[in-house]
């Protein structure tokens, strides 16, 4: 083993993240996005009265994982954001190490791990995500740790790894409810190999982890579920895009219409029935225009694969976001969105173009990996990671953004590394676990 190469990669990862954080050190508001306010307010609710509430009502859209994480740094007052970002940087550098381990395990040699870790270390999307007051970085760490444990279990058959993977996936779900979809994927992959006992154990542990919050939602919000994020997102984003397409209006105006309807119809309802009302309307709207929705959904998925380099620029104060660029992208296409966002800022354009070339190189490696290795003979762990990336790309739909790629960026880095290595199929030094 050559520890110097790995240490150099980890050092680059640390320096890149701390450098971006340094640019925003005296302007911590640049670490925030519109979504950050929701997490901060929920964290304050937990600290002040021990409740998880928003606007005086029980919160069922977001889950308490990330607000609880922020609560630990709140005692530092004006430096709370700095403390949270520093912890996230440490976790994200550790994530680079986990990426190395995943690449080494799947590729069968350290070189694959080094290439994968290098891609992850310099990913602008991951660098910016590591310092922002958002759940992306923490969720990515927990998700990849869980997937690494699952791969370890599949390769070596260690029962403790399966148990740890399920518990870690449960923790990831509390940070972001989308983790439930990835948990289901893990169960299905285990079932596909007829490992029924293992699948049942994983599912039982995951369900046990999530059930307390389901019970809480039923008691305080009259909601039978873990989170209302899916239905709320469909209502405020997918339906808004359908209305905008039908009526030829701006998506922001359509969202304003839907917010007024929601306020009028749900003013006296508990959070649960209100969420069910939004889901019902969303499903009705989609059912009336299924093909238009499918087109809008797939078009929105394009945003998932964009570079996301602008996140670094925004944290550093070079550009500003939240100016309706996503709506311009959906309405008028990439070129119009580019002009809308950058204007005449040539240096910013050069930076994004350069990092875009890096991303294209990574995507080339992913394509090579798919061409060389994709097939029915792929091992269970390869199918697991492939399906995780596909689902992660599809889930955001009309409201797809590059930041939703952060949790699976390490998987893409490993795939690219596998594509650039010569071996046709990675092998673990240990023997695969026998079927049970």
PDB file of N, CA, C and O in Angstrom, residues 123-126 136 140 176 302-309 359 362-363 389 392-393 396 401-412:
ATOM      1  N   UNK A 123     -14.367  17.516  -6.647  1.00  0.00           N
ATOM      2  CA  UNK A 123     -15.701  17.782  -7.172  1.00  0.00           C
ATOM      3  C   UNK A 123     -16.209  19.124  -6.646  1.00  0.00           C
ATOM      4  O   UNK A 123     -16.403  19.291  -5.433  1.00  0.00           O
ATOM      5  N   UNK A 124     -16.438  20.121  -7.513  1.00  0.00           N
ATOM      6  CA  UNK A 124     -16.942  21.417  -7.042  1.00  0.00           C
ATOM      7  C   UNK A 124     -18.271  21.294  -6.309  1.00  0.00           C
ATOM      8  O   UNK A 124     -18.524  22.005  -5.334  1.00  0.00           O
ATOM      9  N   UNK A 125     -19.095  20.374  -6.765  1.00  0.00           N
ATOM     10  CA  UNK A 125     -20.390  20.165  -6.136  1.00  0.00           C
ATOM     11  C   UNK A 125     -20.223  19.695  -4.696  1.00  0.00           C
ATOM     12  O   UNK A 125     -20.886  20.198  -3.776  1.00  0.00           O
ATOM     13  N   UNK A 126     -19.324  18.738  -4.490  1.00  0.00           N
ATOM     14  CA  UNK A 126     -19.077  18.232  -3.142  1.00  0.00           C
ATOM     15  C   UNK A 126     -18.391  19.276  -2.274  1.00  0.00           C
ATOM     16  O   UNK A 126     -18.691  19.412  -1.083  1.00  0.00           O
ATOM     17  N   UNK A 136     -27.215  18.144   2.511  1.00  0.00           N
ATOM     18  CA  UNK A 136     -26.601  17.348   1.449  1.00  0.00           C
ATOM     19  C   UNK A 136     -25.363  16.583   1.911  1.00  0.00           C
ATOM     20  O   UNK A 136     -25.227  15.381   1.673  1.00  0.00           O
ATOM     21  N   UNK A 140     -25.006  12.572   2.393  1.00  0.00           N
ATOM     22  CA  UNK A 140     -24.079  11.842   1.523  1.00  0.00           C
ATOM     23  C   UNK A 140     -23.160  10.945   2.341  1.00  0.00           C
ATOM     24  O   UNK A 140     -22.917   9.788   1.983  1.00  0.00           O
ATOM     25  N   UNK A 176     -32.534  13.020   5.504  1.00  0.00           N
ATOM     26  CA  UNK A 176     -33.306  13.309   4.290  1.00  0.00           C
ATOM     27  C   UNK A 176     -34.191  12.099   3.990  1.00  0.00           C
ATOM     28  O   UNK A 176     -33.691  10.981   3.823  1.00  0.00           O
ATOM     29  N   UNK A 302     -32.560  16.686 -16.205  1.00  0.00           N
ATOM     30  CA  UNK A 302     -31.312  17.161 -16.811  1.00  0.00           C
ATOM     31  C   UNK A 302     -30.497  17.954 -15.792  1.00  0.00           C
ATOM     32  O   UNK A 302     -29.263  17.889 -15.752  1.00  0.00           O
ATOM     33  N   UNK A 303     -31.204  18.720 -14.940  1.00  0.00           N
ATOM     34  CA  UNK A 303     -30.524  19.533 -13.950  1.00  0.00           C
ATOM     35  C   UNK A 303     -29.659  18.727 -13.004  1.00  0.00           C
ATOM     36  O   UNK A 303     -28.653  19.227 -12.482  1.00  0.00           O
ATOM     37  N   UNK A 304     -30.022  17.472 -12.777  1.00  0.00           N
ATOM     38  CA  UNK A 304     -29.269  16.592 -11.888  1.00  0.00           C
ATOM     39  C   UNK A 304     -27.837  16.401 -12.379  1.00  0.00           C
ATOM     40  O   UNK A 304     -26.915  16.268 -11.571  1.00  0.00           O
ATOM     41  N   UNK A 305     -27.638  16.403 -13.696  1.00  0.00           N
ATOM     42  CA  UNK A 305     -26.330  16.094 -14.276  1.00  0.00           C
ATOM     43  C   UNK A 305     -25.498  17.330 -14.592  1.00  0.00           C
ATOM     44  O   UNK A 305     -24.377  17.201 -15.073  1.00  0.00           O
ATOM     45  N   UNK A 306     -26.020  18.518 -14.339  1.00  0.00           N
ATOM     46  CA  UNK A 306     -25.253  19.731 -14.602  1.00  0.00           C
ATOM     47  C   UNK A 306     -24.091  19.858 -13.616  1.00  0.00           C
ATOM     48  O   UNK A 306     -24.120  19.276 -12.527  1.00  0.00           O
ATOM     49  N   UNK A 307     -23.047  20.630 -13.962  1.00  0.00           N
ATOM     50  CA  UNK A 307     -21.839  20.667 -13.140  1.00  0.00           C
ATOM     51  C   UNK A 307     -22.059  21.096 -11.693  1.00  0.00           C
ATOM     52  O   UNK A 307     -21.482  20.531 -10.778  1.00  0.00           O
ATOM     53  N   UNK A 308     -22.863  22.124 -11.471  1.00  0.00           N
ATOM     54  CA  UNK A 308     -23.019  22.612 -10.107  1.00  0.00           C
ATOM     55  C   UNK A 308     -21.843  23.431  -9.624  1.00  0.00           C
ATOM     56  O   UNK A 308     -21.737  23.750  -8.429  1.00  0.00           O
ATOM     57  N   UNK A 309     -20.949  23.801 -10.531  1.00  0.00           N
ATOM     58  CA  UNK A 309     -19.779  24.597 -10.153  1.00  0.00           C
ATOM     59  C   UNK A 309     -20.171  25.983  -9.650  1.00  0.00           C
ATOM     60  O   UNK A 309     -19.418  26.615  -8.899  1.00  0.00           O
ATOM     61  N   UNK A 359     -15.940  17.356 -15.237  1.00  0.00           N
ATOM     62  CA  UNK A 359     -17.135  16.532 -15.063  1.00  0.00           C
ATOM     63  C   UNK A 359     -17.387  15.666 -16.287  1.00  0.00           C
ATOM     64  O   UNK A 359     -17.774  14.495 -16.165  1.00  0.00           O
ATOM     65  N   UNK A 362     -15.281  12.725 -16.056  1.00  0.00           N
ATOM     66  CA  UNK A 362     -15.842  11.754 -15.116  1.00  0.00           C
ATOM     67  C   UNK A 362     -16.998  10.990 -15.760  1.00  0.00           C
ATOM     68  O   UNK A 362     -17.093   9.766 -15.620  1.00  0.00           O
ATOM     69  N   UNK A 363     -17.865  11.706 -16.467  1.00  0.00           N
ATOM     70  CA  UNK A 363     -18.988  11.037 -17.138  1.00  0.00           C
ATOM     71  C   UNK A 363     -18.493  10.070 -18.210  1.00  0.00           C
ATOM     72  O   UNK A 363     -19.105   9.019 -18.435  1.00  0.00           O
ATOM     73  N   UNK A 389     -27.881   5.156  -8.278  1.00  0.00           N
ATOM     74  CA  UNK A 389     -27.638   6.351  -9.091  1.00  0.00           C
ATOM     75  C   UNK A 389     -28.832   6.662  -9.983  1.00  0.00           C
ATOM     76  O   UNK A 389     -29.253   7.823 -10.107  1.00  0.00           O
ATOM     77  N   UNK A 392     -31.619   8.064  -7.870  1.00  0.00           N
ATOM     78  CA  UNK A 392     -31.258   9.410  -7.416  1.00  0.00           C
ATOM     79  C   UNK A 392     -31.449  10.439  -8.519  1.00  0.00           C
ATOM     80  O   UNK A 392     -31.832  11.585  -8.251  1.00  0.00           O
ATOM     81  N   UNK A 393     -31.196  10.042  -9.760  1.00  0.00           N
ATOM     82  CA  UNK A 393     -31.362  10.968 -10.889  1.00  0.00           C
ATOM     83  C   UNK A 393     -32.826  11.208 -11.213  1.00  0.00           C
ATOM     84  O   UNK A 393     -33.217  12.312 -11.621  1.00  0.00           O
ATOM     85  N   UNK A 396     -35.720  13.634  -8.232  1.00  0.00           N
ATOM     86  CA  UNK A 396     -36.021  15.074  -8.179  1.00  0.00           C
ATOM     87  C   UNK A 396     -37.001  15.525  -9.248  1.00  0.00           C
ATOM     88  O   UNK A 396     -37.791  16.435  -9.010  1.00  0.00           O
ATOM     89  N   UNK A 401     -31.941  19.559  -9.379  1.00  0.00           N
ATOM     90  CA  UNK A 401     -30.816  20.477  -9.241  1.00  0.00           C
ATOM     91  C   UNK A 401     -29.532  19.660  -9.100  1.00  0.00           C
ATOM     92  O   UNK A 401     -29.565  18.512  -8.639  1.00  0.00           O
ATOM     93  N   UNK A 402     -28.389  20.231  -9.486  1.00  0.00           N
ATOM     94  CA  UNK A 402     -27.132  19.491  -9.315  1.00  0.00           C
ATOM     95  C   UNK A 402     -26.877  19.042  -7.881  1.00  0.00           C
ATOM     96  O   UNK A 402     -26.293  17.990  -7.647  1.00  0.00           O
ATOM     97  N   UNK A 403     -27.331  19.823  -6.885  1.00  0.00           N
ATOM     98  CA  UNK A 403     -27.052  19.478  -5.485  1.00  0.00           C
ATOM     99  C   UNK A 403     -27.668  18.139  -5.086  1.00  0.00           C
ATOM    100  O   UNK A 403     -27.191  17.493  -4.153  1.00  0.00           O
ATOM    101  N   UNK A 404     -28.686  17.694  -5.807  1.00  0.00           N
ATOM    102  CA  UNK A 404     -29.278  16.396  -5.494  1.00  0.00           C
ATOM    103  C   UNK A 404     -28.381  15.249  -5.964  1.00  0.00           C
ATOM    104  O   UNK A 404     -28.657  14.088  -5.659  1.00  0.00           O
ATOM    105  N   UNK A 405     -27.329  15.578  -6.699  1.00  0.00           N
ATOM    106  CA  UNK A 405     -26.346  14.565  -7.104  1.00  0.00           C
ATOM    107  C   UNK A 405     -25.288  14.346  -6.023  1.00  0.00           C
ATOM    108  O   UNK A 405     -24.547  13.347  -6.068  1.00  0.00           O
ATOM    109  N   UNK A 406     -25.191  15.239  -5.062  1.00  0.00           N
ATOM    110  CA  UNK A 406     -24.145  15.145  -4.040  1.00  0.00           C
ATOM    111  C   UNK A 406     -24.130  13.795  -3.327  1.00  0.00           C
ATOM    112  O   UNK A 406     -23.056  13.202  -3.148  1.00  0.00           O
ATOM    113  N   UNK A 407     -25.282  13.239  -2.930  1.00  0.00           N
ATOM    114  CA  UNK A 407     -25.231  11.956  -2.214  1.00  0.00           C
ATOM    115  C   UNK A 407     -24.660  10.802  -3.030  1.00  0.00           C
ATOM    116  O   UNK A 407     -24.125   9.855  -2.451  1.00  0.00           O
ATOM    117  N   UNK A 408     -24.793  10.847  -4.353  1.00  0.00           N
ATOM    118  CA  UNK A 408     -24.289   9.744  -5.178  1.00  0.00           C
ATOM    119  C   UNK A 408     -23.052  10.133  -5.967  1.00  0.00           C
ATOM    120  O   UNK A 408     -22.577   9.362  -6.797  1.00  0.00           O
ATOM    121  N   UNK A 409     -22.515  11.314  -5.709  1.00  0.00           N
ATOM    122  CA  UNK A 409     -21.287  11.733  -6.389  1.00  0.00           C
ATOM    123  C   UNK A 409     -20.151  10.736  -6.151  1.00  0.00           C
ATOM    124  O   UNK A 409     -19.391  10.422  -7.083  1.00  0.00           O
ATOM    125  N   UNK A 410     -19.997  10.181  -4.929  1.00  0.00           N
ATOM    126  CA  UNK A 410     -18.953   9.172  -4.735  1.00  0.00           C
ATOM    127  C   UNK A 410     -19.168   7.912  -5.577  1.00  0.00           C
ATOM    128  O   UNK A 410     -18.200   7.302  -6.039  1.00  0.00           O
ATOM    129  N   UNK A 411     -20.421   7.517  -5.768  1.00  0.00           N
ATOM    130  CA  UNK A 411     -20.707   6.341  -6.593  1.00  0.00           C
ATOM    131  C   UNK A 411     -20.321   6.608  -8.044  1.00  0.00           C
ATOM    132  O   UNK A 411     -19.741   5.746  -8.722  1.00  0.00           O
ATOM    133  N   UNK A 412     -20.620   7.807  -8.524  1.00  0.00           N
ATOM    134  CA  UNK A 412     -20.225   8.175  -9.883  1.00  0.00           C
ATOM    135  C   UNK A 412     -18.702   8.224  -9.997  1.00  0.00           C
ATOM    136  O   UNK A 412     -18.138   7.836 -11.028  1.00  0.00           O
TER     137      UNK A 412
END
